[in-house]
Coordinates of C-alpha atoms and ligand atoms in Angstrom, one line a residue:
Chain W
M763 CA 43.3 12.6 -9.8
S764 CA 41.0 9.8 -9.8
V765 CA 38.2 8.3 -12.4
L766 CA 34.8 8.5 -10.5
I767 CA 31.7 6.9 -12.0
F768 CA 27.8 7.7 -11.5
A769 CA 26.1 4.2 -11.1
E770 CA 22.4 3.3 -11.1
L771 CA 20.3 1.3 -9.2
D772 CA 17.3 -0.2 -10.9
E773 CA 14.7 -2.5 -8.7
G774 CA 17.9 -3.0 -6.3
A775 CA 20.5 -4.0 -8.7
L776 CA 23.1 -2.0 -10.6
K777 CA 21.8 -1.2 -14.0
K778 CA 23.8 -3.2 -17.0
S779 CA 24.6 -0.1 -18.3
S780 CA 26.2 1.3 -15.5
L781 CA 28.2 -2.0 -15.1
E782 CA 29.6 -1.2 -18.5
A783 CA 30.1 2.4 -17.5
I784 CA 32.3 0.8 -14.3
Y785 CA 34.3 -1.1 -17.1
Y786 CA 34.8 1.9 -18.9
G787 CA 35.9 3.7 -16.1
S788 CA 38.3 1.4 -14.8
K789 CA 40.1 1.3 -18.2
V790 CA 40.4 5.0 -18.3
A791 CA 42.0 5.0 -14.9
E792 CA 44.5 2.3 -16.5
L793 CA 45.1 4.6 -18.6
T794 CA 45.6 7.8 -16.9
G795 CA 47.3 5.8 -14.1
S796 CA 44.6 6.3 -11.4
S797 CA 41.7 4.5 -9.9
A798 CA 38.3 4.1 -10.2
T799 CA 35.6 4.6 -7.4
A800 CA 32.1 4.4 -8.3
I801 CA 29.2 6.2 -6.6
V802 CA 25.6 4.6 -5.8
L803 CA 22.8 6.9 -4.7
G804 CA 20.0 5.5 -2.6
E805 CA 19.1 2.8 -0.4
G806 CA 20.8 -0.2 -1.9
N807 CA 22.2 -3.8 -0.9
A808 CA 26.0 -3.8 0.4
D809 CA 26.4 -7.3 -1.9
E810 CA 25.0 -5.9 -4.6
L811 CA 27.1 -2.6 -4.4
A812 CA 30.1 -4.6 -4.0
K813 CA 29.4 -6.1 -7.6
A814 CA 31.1 -3.1 -9.0
G815 CA 34.1 -4.7 -7.9
R816 CA 33.8 -7.1 -10.6
F817 CA 33.8 -4.5 -12.9
G818 CA 36.7 -2.8 -12.0
A819 CA 36.0 -0.4 -9.6
T820 CA 38.3 -0.7 -6.3
K821 CA 35.8 1.5 -3.7
V822 CA 31.9 2.2 -4.1
L823 CA 30.7 5.2 -2.1
H824 CA 27.2 4.7 -1.3
A825 CA 24.8 7.9 -0.4
S826 CA 22.1 5.9 1.1
D827 CA 20.2 8.5 2.4
P828 CA 16.6 7.2 1.4
K829 CA 15.8 10.8 0.3
L830 CA 18.0 9.7 -2.9
N831 CA 15.5 6.9 -3.7
E832 CA 13.9 9.1 -6.2
G833 CA 16.1 9.7 -8.9
N834 CA 16.5 13.5 -8.7
A835 CA 18.8 14.9 -11.0
M836 CA 19.5 18.1 -9.2
A837 CA 20.2 16.6 -5.9
Y838 CA 22.2 14.0 -7.6
A839 CA 24.5 16.3 -9.4
S840 CA 25.0 18.0 -6.3
V841 CA 25.9 14.8 -4.5
V842 CA 28.1 13.7 -7.7
A843 CA 30.1 17.2 -7.2
E844 CA 30.7 16.6 -3.6
A845 CA 32.3 13.1 -4.3
A846 CA 34.4 14.2 -7.1
H847 CA 35.5 16.9 -5.0
Q848 CA 36.2 14.6 -1.9
E849 CA 37.9 11.9 -4.3
G850 CA 39.8 14.7 -6.1
A851 CA 38.6 13.1 -9.6
D852 CA 38.8 15.0 -12.4
I853 CA 37.1 12.7 -14.8
I854 CA 33.5 11.5 -14.6
V855 CA 31.9 8.6 -16.7
L856 CA 28.5 7.6 -16.5
A857 CA 26.1 5.4 -19.1
K858 CA 23.7 7.7 -20.8
S859 CA 19.9 7.0 -19.7
S860 CA 17.1 9.3 -18.9
L861 CA 18.6 10.4 -15.7
G862 CA 21.9 10.2 -16.2
D863 CA 21.8 12.5 -19.1
S864 CA 20.3 15.1 -16.7
M865 CA 22.2 14.7 -13.9
A866 CA 25.3 15.1 -15.9
A867 CA 24.0 18.1 -17.7
R868 CA 23.6 19.8 -14.3
L869 CA 26.9 18.4 -13.0
A870 CA 28.9 19.8 -16.1
G871 CA 27.3 23.7 -15.2
K872 CA 28.2 22.9 -11.4
L873 CA 31.9 21.5 -12.0
K874 CA 32.4 24.0 -15.4
A875 CA 33.3 20.4 -16.9
G876 CA 33.5 19.5 -20.5
L877 CA 30.9 17.3 -21.5
A878 CA 30.8 14.6 -24.1
A879 CA 27.5 12.6 -24.8
N880 CA 27.5 9.3 -26.6
V881 CA 31.2 8.5 -26.4
I882 CA 32.0 5.2 -28.2
E883 CA 35.3 4.6 -27.5
L884 CA 38.4 4.7 -24.8
P885 CA 39.7 8.3 -24.6
D886 CA 42.8 9.0 -26.8
L887 CA 45.7 10.6 -24.3
S888 CA 48.4 10.5 -27.0
N889 CA 47.8 14.7 -27.5
G890 CA 45.4 16.4 -24.6
F891 CA 42.3 14.3 -24.0
R892 CA 40.2 13.6 -26.9
V893 CA 37.1 11.3 -27.1
K894 CA 35.1 9.8 -30.1
R895 CA 31.5 10.5 -29.9
S896 CA 28.3 9.8 -31.8
I897 CA 26.6 12.6 -33.5
F898 CA 23.9 12.8 -36.1
T899 CA 22.2 10.3 -34.5
G900 CA 24.7 7.9 -35.3
K901 CA 24.9 9.5 -38.8
A902 CA 28.8 10.5 -38.2
F903 CA 31.2 10.5 -35.5
A904 CA 32.9 13.5 -34.3
F905 CA 36.5 13.4 -32.6
T906 CA 36.6 15.8 -29.6
A907 CA 39.3 17.2 -27.4
L908 CA 37.9 18.0 -23.7
T909 CA 40.1 21.1 -22.7
A910 CA 38.3 21.9 -18.9
D911 CA 40.1 20.4 -16.1
T912 CA 37.1 18.4 -15.2
K913 CA 35.7 16.1 -17.9
I914 CA 32.7 14.2 -17.8
L915 CA 32.2 11.3 -20.4
A916 CA 28.5 9.7 -20.9
I917 CA 29.0 6.6 -22.8
K918 CA 26.6 4.8 -25.3
K919 CA 25.5 1.3 -24.8
N920 CA 28.1 -1.5 -26.3
T921 CA 31.1 0.9 -25.9
L922 CA 33.0 -2.0 -24.7
T923 CA 32.4 -5.4 -23.6
P924 CA 33.1 -5.7 -20.0
E925 CA 35.2 -8.6 -19.0
E926 CA 34.5 -9.7 -15.1
T927 CA 36.7 -10.6 -12.5
D928 CA 36.3 -12.0 -9.3
A929 CA 37.3 -8.9 -7.6
V930 CA 35.2 -6.9 -4.6
A931 CA 34.9 -3.4 -4.4
T932 CA 35.3 -2.0 -0.7
V933 CA 31.7 -0.5 0.3
E934 CA 32.3 3.5 1.7
A935 CA 29.3 5.0 3.2
F936 CA 29.2 8.5 1.9
K937 CA 27.2 11.3 3.6
P938 CA 26.6 14.3 1.3
T939 CA 25.1 17.8 2.4
L940 CA 21.4 17.9 0.8
N941 CA 20.0 21.0 -0.1
E942 CA 16.7 21.7 -0.1
A943 CA 16.4 23.7 -3.3
D944 CA 17.6 20.3 -4.9
F945 CA 14.3 18.9 -3.9
A946 CA 11.8 21.8 -5.5
V947 CA 10.5 19.3 -8.1
K948 CA 8.3 17.0 -6.3
V949 CA 7.5 13.4 -8.0
T950 CA 3.8 13.2 -7.8
N951 CA 3.6 9.8 -9.8
V952 CA 5.4 7.6 -11.5
E953 CA 4.2 4.8 -13.7
K954 CA 7.0 2.5 -15.1
A955 CA 6.9 -1.0 -16.4
T956 CA 8.0 -3.6 -13.7
G957 CA 9.7 -6.7 -14.8
D958 CA 10.2 -5.9 -18.3
I959 CA 13.5 -5.6 -20.1
L960 CA 14.3 -1.6 -20.2
L961 CA 14.7 -0.5 -23.8
P962 CA 18.0 1.2 -23.8
E963 CA 19.7 -1.4 -21.8
A964 CA 18.1 -4.3 -23.8
D965 CA 21.0 -6.4 -25.8
L966 CA 18.4 -8.0 -28.0
V967 CA 15.3 -5.5 -29.1
V968 CA 12.3 -6.9 -31.5
S969 CA 10.5 -3.6 -33.0
A970 CA 7.7 -3.2 -35.3
G971 CA 6.1 -0.7 -37.5
R972 CA 2.8 0.3 -39.1
G973 CA 2.9 -2.8 -41.2
L974 CA 1.4 -4.7 -38.1
K975 CA -1.7 -2.8 -39.1
G976 CA -3.1 -2.5 -35.5
P977 CA -2.4 -2.7 -31.8
E978 CA -4.3 -5.6 -31.2
N979 CA -1.8 -7.5 -33.7
W980 CA 1.0 -6.9 -31.4
G981 CA 0.9 -10.3 -29.5
I982 CA 3.2 -12.0 -32.2
V983 CA 5.7 -9.3 -31.9
E984 CA 5.7 -9.6 -27.8
D985 CA 5.8 -13.6 -28.3
L986 CA 9.1 -13.1 -30.3
A987 CA 10.6 -10.4 -27.5
K988 CA 9.5 -13.0 -24.6
A989 CA 11.2 -16.3 -26.2
L990 CA 14.2 -14.2 -26.9
H991 CA 14.4 -12.2 -23.8
A992 CA 14.3 -9.1 -25.6
A993 CA 12.6 -5.6 -25.1
T994 CA 9.7 -4.3 -27.6
A995 CA 10.4 -1.3 -29.7
C996 CA 8.5 0.4 -32.7
S997 CA 8.2 3.1 -35.0
K998 CA 7.2 6.7 -34.7
P999 CA 4.0 6.4 -36.3
V1000 CA 3.1 3.6 -34.3
S1001 CA 3.5 5.7 -31.0
D1002 CA 2.0 8.6 -32.7
L1003 CA -1.2 6.9 -33.3
D1004 CA -0.8 5.4 -29.4
W1005 CA -0.7 1.7 -30.6
R1006 CA 2.3 1.4 -28.3
P1007 CA 3.4 3.5 -25.4
H1008 CA 5.7 6.7 -26.5
H1009 CA 8.9 5.2 -24.7
E1010 CA 9.2 2.3 -27.2
H1011 CA 9.6 4.7 -29.8
V1012 CA 13.1 4.8 -31.4
G1013 CA 14.8 6.8 -34.1
Q1014 CA 15.8 10.2 -34.4
T1015 CA 13.0 11.8 -32.6
G1016 CA 13.1 8.5 -30.2
I1017 CA 15.3 6.8 -28.3
K1018 CA 18.6 5.7 -29.8
I1019 CA 19.5 2.2 -28.7
S1020 CA 22.8 -0.1 -29.6
P1021 CA 21.6 -3.3 -29.1
N1022 CA 23.3 -6.3 -30.2
L1023 CA 20.6 -7.4 -32.3
Y1024 CA 17.8 -5.2 -33.6
I1025 CA 14.7 -7.3 -35.4
A1026 CA 12.5 -4.5 -37.2
C1027 CA 9.3 -6.2 -38.6
G1028 CA 7.1 -4.3 -41.0
I1029 CA 9.2 -0.8 -40.7
S1030 CA 10.0 0.4 -44.1
G1031 CA 13.4 2.3 -42.9
A1032 CA 12.7 5.7 -43.3
I1033 CA 16.1 7.5 -42.5
Q1034 CA 14.9 9.3 -39.3
H1035 CA 14.1 5.8 -37.8
L1036 CA 17.4 4.1 -39.2
A1037 CA 19.1 7.2 -37.4
G1038 CA 18.1 5.6 -34.1
V1039 CA 19.2 2.0 -34.4
N1040 CA 21.8 2.0 -37.1
S1041 CA 24.9 1.4 -34.3
S1042 CA 22.8 -2.1 -33.1
K1043 CA 25.3 -4.5 -34.0
V1044 CA 23.5 -6.7 -36.0
I1045 CA 20.1 -5.9 -37.8
V1046 CA 17.5 -8.2 -38.9
V1047 CA 14.8 -6.5 -41.4
I1048 CA 11.3 -8.7 -42.1
N1049 CA 9.5 -6.6 -44.5
K1050 CA 6.9 -8.0 -47.3
D1051 CA 8.1 -5.5 -49.5
S1052 CA 11.8 -6.4 -51.4
D1053 CA 12.4 -2.7 -52.2
A1054 CA 11.8 -1.6 -48.2
P1055 CA 14.8 0.7 -47.8
F1056 CA 15.4 -1.1 -44.5
F1057 CA 17.2 -3.9 -46.6
K1058 CA 20.0 -2.0 -47.3
S1059 CA 20.7 -1.1 -43.9
A1060 CA 20.3 -4.9 -42.7
D1061 CA 22.6 -7.8 -42.1
Y1062 CA 20.0 -10.5 -42.8
G1063 CA 16.6 -10.2 -44.5
I1064 CA 13.1 -12.2 -45.0
V1065 CA 10.9 -10.5 -47.9
G1066 CA 7.7 -12.3 -46.3
D1067 CA 4.4 -11.4 -44.3
V1068 CA 5.1 -10.7 -40.8
F1069 CA 1.9 -12.7 -39.6
D1070 CA 3.3 -15.7 -41.2
V1071 CA 6.9 -15.3 -40.4
L1072 CA 7.0 -13.9 -36.7
P1073 CA 5.0 -17.0 -35.2
R1074 CA 7.5 -19.5 -36.7
L1075 CA 10.2 -17.6 -35.5
T1076 CA 8.8 -17.8 -32.5
K1077 CA 8.9 -21.6 -32.5
A1078 CA 12.3 -21.6 -33.8
V1079 CA 13.6 -19.9 -30.8
K1080 CA 12.0 -21.9 -28.2
E1081 CA 13.1 -25.2 -30.1
L1082 CA 16.8 -23.9 -29.7
Chain H
M477 CA 3.3 34.5 -19.1
K478 CA 6.7 35.2 -20.3
I479 CA 8.3 32.5 -22.3
L480 CA 11.8 32.2 -23.9
V481 CA 12.4 29.4 -26.7
C482 CA 15.7 28.4 -27.4
V483 CA 16.0 26.8 -30.9
T484 CA 18.9 25.2 -33.3
S485 CA 19.1 25.4 -36.8
V486 CA 20.0 22.2 -37.9
P487 CA 20.3 19.8 -41.1
D488 CA 17.2 18.0 -41.9
T489 CA 16.6 14.8 -41.0
I490 CA 16.6 13.3 -44.0
T491 CA 20.6 14.8 -44.8
K492 CA 22.8 12.1 -45.3
I493 CA 26.2 13.5 -43.9
T494 CA 29.0 14.3 -45.9
L495 CA 32.5 15.4 -44.8
T496 CA 35.0 18.1 -46.7
D497 CA 38.4 20.0 -45.7
N498 CA 40.2 16.4 -45.0
N499 CA 37.3 15.7 -42.7
T500 CA 37.6 18.6 -40.3
K501 CA 34.6 20.4 -41.8
L502 CA 30.7 18.8 -42.3
N503 CA 29.8 19.6 -45.8
K504 CA 26.9 22.4 -45.5
A505 CA 26.5 22.5 -49.5
G506 CA 23.2 21.5 -50.9
V507 CA 21.7 20.7 -47.1
Q508 CA 18.6 22.0 -46.1
F509 CA 18.6 23.6 -42.7
I510 CA 15.3 23.2 -40.4
T511 CA 14.3 24.1 -36.8
G512 CA 15.1 21.6 -34.3
P513 CA 12.3 18.8 -34.2
Y514 CA 12.2 18.9 -30.5
D515 CA 12.5 22.6 -30.6
D516 CA 9.5 22.9 -32.9
Y517 CA 7.8 20.8 -30.4
A518 CA 8.9 23.4 -27.5
L519 CA 7.8 26.5 -29.9
S520 CA 4.6 24.9 -30.7
R521 CA 3.8 24.5 -26.9
A522 CA 4.8 27.7 -25.7
V523 CA 2.5 29.2 -28.4
E524 CA -0.3 27.2 -26.9
L525 CA 0.6 28.5 -23.6
K526 CA 0.5 32.0 -24.9
E527 CA -2.8 31.7 -26.3
Q528 CA -4.5 30.3 -23.0
L529 CA -2.7 32.3 -20.3
G530 CA -1.3 35.4 -22.5
G531 CA 1.8 36.6 -22.4
T532 CA 4.7 36.6 -24.6
V533 CA 7.1 34.4 -26.8
T534 CA 10.4 35.5 -27.6
V535 CA 12.8 33.1 -29.6
L536 CA 16.6 32.9 -28.9
N537 CA 19.0 31.5 -31.4
V538 CA 22.8 30.9 -30.6
G539 CA 23.9 31.0 -34.3
E540 CA 25.5 32.9 -37.4
S541 CA 23.4 34.7 -40.0
D542 CA 22.6 31.6 -42.0
A543 CA 20.0 30.7 -39.0
E544 CA 17.8 33.5 -39.7
P545 CA 15.3 31.7 -41.8
V546 CA 14.7 29.3 -39.2
I547 CA 14.3 32.1 -36.7
R548 CA 11.8 33.7 -39.4
K549 CA 9.9 30.5 -39.2
C550 CA 9.5 30.6 -35.4
L551 CA 8.0 33.9 -35.7
A552 CA 5.7 32.9 -38.4
I553 CA 4.4 30.1 -36.3
G554 CA 3.6 32.3 -33.3
A555 CA 6.3 34.0 -31.4
D556 CA 6.7 37.5 -31.0
D557 CA 10.3 38.5 -31.2
A558 CA 13.6 36.8 -31.4
I559 CA 16.9 37.6 -30.3
R560 CA 20.3 35.9 -32.1
V561 CA 23.6 35.9 -30.4
N562 CA 25.7 36.1 -33.3
A563 CA 28.4 33.2 -32.8
E564 CA 29.0 29.8 -33.9
P565 CA 27.1 27.4 -31.3
T566 CA 30.2 25.2 -30.9
D567 CA 30.3 23.8 -27.4
A568 CA 27.3 23.4 -25.1
Y569 CA 28.7 25.4 -22.2
F570 CA 29.4 28.7 -24.2
V571 CA 25.5 28.1 -25.7
A572 CA 24.4 28.0 -22.4
E573 CA 26.5 30.9 -21.1
Q574 CA 24.5 33.0 -24.0
I575 CA 21.0 31.8 -22.7
A576 CA 21.5 32.4 -19.1
A577 CA 22.9 35.9 -19.7
I578 CA 19.8 36.7 -22.1
A579 CA 17.6 35.0 -19.7
K580 CA 19.1 36.9 -16.5
E581 CA 18.9 40.3 -18.3
N582 CA 15.1 39.9 -19.4
G583 CA 13.7 37.5 -16.7
Y584 CA 11.4 34.9 -18.0
D585 CA 8.7 32.4 -16.5
L586 CA 9.3 29.5 -18.5
I587 CA 12.5 28.7 -20.6
L588 CA 12.1 25.9 -23.1
M589 CA 14.1 24.2 -25.3
G590 CA 14.4 20.5 -27.0
R591 CA 15.5 17.6 -25.3
E592 CA 18.5 17.7 -27.4
S593 CA 20.0 19.1 -31.0
I594 CA 19.7 16.8 -33.5
D595 CA 22.8 17.5 -34.9
Y596 CA 25.5 17.1 -31.6
N597 CA 22.7 15.0 -29.9
G598 CA 24.8 16.9 -26.7
G599 CA 21.1 17.2 -24.4
Q600 CA 22.9 19.4 -21.7
V601 CA 22.3 23.0 -22.7
H602 CA 19.2 22.9 -20.8
G603 CA 20.8 21.6 -17.4
I604 CA 23.8 23.8 -17.5
V605 CA 21.5 26.8 -17.9
G606 CA 19.4 25.5 -15.2
E607 CA 22.6 25.5 -13.1
M608 CA 23.9 28.8 -14.2
L609 CA 20.2 30.4 -12.9
G610 CA 20.0 28.5 -10.0
I611 CA 16.8 27.2 -10.9
P612 CA 15.2 24.0 -11.7
S613 CA 15.7 22.2 -15.1
I614 CA 13.5 19.3 -16.2
S615 CA 13.7 17.0 -19.6
P616 CA 12.4 15.3 -21.6
V617 CA 9.2 16.7 -21.2
M618 CA 6.0 15.1 -22.5
K619 CA 3.2 17.4 -21.4
L620 CA 3.3 20.8 -19.3
A621 CA 0.7 22.6 -18.0
I622 CA 0.7 25.7 -16.0
A623 CA -1.9 26.9 -13.0
G624 CA -0.8 30.0 -11.6
T625 CA 2.9 29.8 -10.8
T626 CA 3.1 26.1 -10.8
A627 CA 3.7 23.5 -13.6
Q628 CA 2.5 20.0 -13.6
I629 CA 5.1 18.3 -16.0
T630 CA 5.0 14.8 -17.6
R631 CA 8.3 13.4 -17.8
E632 CA 9.9 10.4 -19.9
I633 CA 12.0 7.3 -17.9
E634 CA 12.6 4.3 -19.5
G635 CA 10.2 2.0 -19.4
G636 CA 7.7 4.6 -18.6
H637 CA 7.0 8.3 -17.2
E638 CA 6.5 10.2 -14.1
E639 CA 4.6 13.2 -12.9
L640 CA 6.1 16.1 -11.4
E641 CA 5.2 19.3 -10.2
A642 CA 7.4 22.7 -9.8
G643 CA 7.1 25.8 -9.3
L644 CA 7.9 28.4 -12.0
P645 CA 10.7 29.7 -13.2
L646 CA 11.7 26.5 -15.0
V647 CA 14.0 25.5 -17.3
L648 CA 12.3 22.5 -20.0
G649 CA 14.4 20.3 -22.6
C650 CA 11.0 19.1 -24.5
Q651 CA 10.0 16.2 -26.9
E652 CA 6.6 14.9 -28.3
P653 CA 4.0 14.5 -27.7
I654 CA 3.8 17.8 -25.5
A655 CA 2.3 19.5 -28.8
E656 CA 1.8 19.0 -32.2
W657 CA 4.3 20.9 -34.6
K658 CA 2.5 23.9 -35.8
I659 CA 2.7 24.7 -39.6
P660 CA 2.9 28.7 -40.5
N661 CA 0.2 30.1 -42.5
M662 CA 0.2 32.9 -44.9
R663 CA -0.6 35.3 -42.4
G664 CA 2.2 34.1 -39.6
I665 CA 4.5 34.4 -42.6
M666 CA 3.8 37.6 -44.1
S667 CA 3.8 39.0 -40.0
A668 CA 7.0 37.5 -39.4
R669 CA 9.0 39.8 -41.7
T670 CA 8.2 42.5 -39.4
K671 CA 8.5 41.1 -36.0
P672 CA 11.8 42.4 -34.2
L673 CA 14.7 40.2 -34.5
K674 CA 17.5 41.4 -32.4
V675 CA 21.0 40.6 -33.1
V676 CA 23.5 40.7 -29.9
E677 CA 27.0 39.8 -29.4
P678 CA 28.0 36.9 -27.3
T679 CA 29.5 37.3 -24.0
G680 CA 32.0 35.2 -22.6
K681 CA 34.1 32.7 -24.5
D682 CA 34.6 29.5 -22.5
T683 CA 34.4 26.6 -24.9
L684 CA 35.2 23.3 -22.9
T685 CA 35.3 21.0 -25.8
Q686 CA 36.8 21.1 -29.5
I687 CA 36.0 19.3 -32.3
S688 CA 39.2 18.4 -34.5
N689 CA 37.6 16.3 -37.0
Y690 CA 34.9 13.9 -38.0
E691 CA 34.4 10.2 -39.6
L692 CA 31.1 8.5 -41.3
P693 CA 30.6 5.0 -39.9
P694 CA 31.6 2.0 -42.0
A695 CA 29.0 0.7 -44.5
R696 CA 27.2 -2.4 -43.2
G697 CA 27.9 -5.6 -45.6
A698 CA 25.4 -6.9 -48.1
C699 CA 22.4 -8.3 -46.5
K700 CA 22.2 -12.1 -46.2
M701 CA 18.5 -12.8 -47.6
I702 CA 16.6 -15.8 -46.4
P703 CA 13.4 -17.2 -48.0
A704 CA 10.3 -17.0 -46.0
S705 CA 9.7 -20.4 -46.8
E706 CA 12.7 -20.9 -44.6
A707 CA 12.5 -18.2 -42.1
E708 CA 13.5 -20.5 -39.2
T709 CA 17.0 -20.6 -40.4
L710 CA 17.3 -17.1 -39.4
I711 CA 17.4 -18.4 -35.8
K712 CA 20.1 -20.6 -36.7
L713 CA 22.6 -18.3 -38.1
L714 CA 21.8 -15.7 -35.3
R715 CA 23.3 -18.3 -33.1
T716 CA 26.2 -19.7 -35.1
E717 CA 27.2 -17.2 -37.7
A718 CA 26.3 -13.8 -36.2
K719 CA 26.6 -15.4 -32.4
V720 CA 24.0 -12.9 -30.9
L721 CA 21.8 -15.6 -29.5
Ligands
FAD939 C1 11.1 14.8 -38.6 C2 11.1 13.4 -38.7 C3 11.5 13.1 -37.3 C4 10.9 11.3 -37.5 N1 11.4 10.8 -36.6 C5 11.4 9.4 -36.6 C6 11.9 8.4 -35.6 O1 12.4 8.9 -34.4 N2 11.4 6.9 -35.7 C7 11.1 6.6 -36.7 O2 10.7 5.6 -36.5 N3 10.1 7.5 -37.5 C8 10.5 8.7 -37.6 N4 10.0 9.4 -38.3 C9 8.8 9.0 -39.7 C10 9.7 8.7 -40.4 O3 9.7 9.3 -41.8 C11 8.4 7.2 -41.1 O4 7.6 7.9 -41.5 C12 8.4 5.8 -40.4 O5 9.2 5.4 -39.6 C13 7.4 4.8 -40.8 O6 7.3 4.1 -40.1 P1 6.6 2.5 -40.4 O7 8.1 2.2 -41.1 O8 6.4 2.1 -39.4 O9 5.8 3.1 -41.8 P2 5.5 2.9 -43.1 O10 6.7 3.4 -43.6 O11 4.4 3.1 -43.4 O12 6.0 1.3 -43.5 C14 5.4 0.1 -43.0 C15 5.9 -1.1 -43.8 O13 5.3 -2.1 -43.4 C16 5.6 -3.2 -44.3 N5 4.5 -3.8 -44.3 C17 3.2 -3.8 -44.5 N6 2.4 -4.8 -44.1 C18 3.4 -6.0 -43.8 C19 3.1 -7.3 -43.6 N7 2.1 -7.9 -43.5 N8 4.3 -7.8 -43.4 C20 5.4 -7.3 -43.8 N9 5.6 -6.2 -43.7 C21 4.4 -5.2 -44.3 C22 5.2 -2.1 -45.4 O14 6.1 -2.7 -46.9 C23 6.5 -1.0 -45.3 O15 7.4 -1.0 -45.9 C24 10.8 10.9 -38.4 C25 9.8 11.8 -39.6 C26 10.2 13.5 -39.6 C27 9.5 14.3 -40.4

């Protein structure tokens, strides 16, 4: 019995969400009296991989075949399944992400594993194996028993706050069998903003809605985000109107985020929007309409014009 | 082109969730059920592909009889026929088993569904179905074009998107902007009444997860209002009081 954590690399570094997953996995290992092993796929730097130790992994399996550099959900699921067999892992932990979600679904099918997505607490082992997960896009929680022999937990951001130590993990080469069939889907092109803070990974998010009036006005949103080292997000109409790229759209039909701070500028606070952001730790709302519904779900509010308030906030951040 | 579209019947997005029976059940009283918004995108694209390439669109729902209004609406939007597997869709593996069984029996070029259902947000059914059928699954799909037996797909990734090419058959989890939601017209609604809706009993009964009870999130405290003239103090409060900066 052991815990296997699927950890992702982004531009050569272990993703922040994966470090959270490693920490979470190590806590599950403590609870179950076992050990936590991370698995990393694709080429990567050994020092970077050893960092998994600081978050609680005792070992890192590294499948460094360059064929795995591209995040291919099917091949990844096969490799993780093989690692789980080798390690005798019956609990697999990962952070929710666009790759992780697809990988975990294939893996659940392969291993006939019970998969709980959006897990927000450590499992309760007092009576079987029970997790608390967010459902209805954060509008409710379901306590769910996982009854299969193998369990997969996909955790939401900010589930636990990792405590780092100076432990180092041993990095072990892992040479899985790669099946041609897993490479049936060809990637012909990738377009990804580089250097930007990825929205699902961000601790701080500045988001804006139709109140910004047009895409040409996003400078004031980006300036505040840059000053805060925050990611930018938007409401659905804004991405529908093509003012902003689709991957910035948050809400019930967009990306679900749970950062430490969410600043909503010129967003009315429709229930579908709130659903995607209501698990943020602190919510700030800036809206010129004092009756905007968003104020009811906020921690701090400013009734004011975004064109006046945002530049002043940016200046105040720079003066901190 | 033979397309299967799997749809969920879920509470409307404006629903305020409440609980009953000592928090062991979701309260369905007064709740309006709709087609899962992501499934609706999948269906709309399927109907467009049928119009473009010919073929059939079958709608599949694993659900109880109260899901039939949603299925009829899918028929009104342009699906040709429907299958309902008569069972409560409580567990992703179980639902995937039903879909895979029907897919094996009938053989489809494309199996489309939403990237996730908006009730339990599992987002795993497409992957498990793909695994059960031994064919690729891709999600979340933002664009889909078919040329012959090859699909050109745009998939959303964090901070961008990737373009993919794959041979049919495929299982796809869809999201916007793959198509515009379609609204049924009068003719569609009339014809939907007579389109075939077959009800079948489930195969297998593997459930790997079981919900024991529910909880609602705690209410946020009162919102602290800061006058616009003193907006700068917000930044100080975020650092000293909220401790997020
Ligand atoms: C099935 C379904 C799913 C949906 N999913 C989502 C989703 O995932 N995400 C999402 O966001 N929405 C979603 N929606 C849409 C949602 O219902 C709202 O329409 C949307 O969130 C509104 O976006 P908004 O707040 O930017 O625009 P509006 O509602 O138009 O609000 C603009 C706000 O800006 C304020 N404002 C205007 N000018 C200024 C100014 N100068 N300074 C300050 N404030 C100003 C106004 O007072 C207003 O409150 C969904 C809807 C449906 C039906």
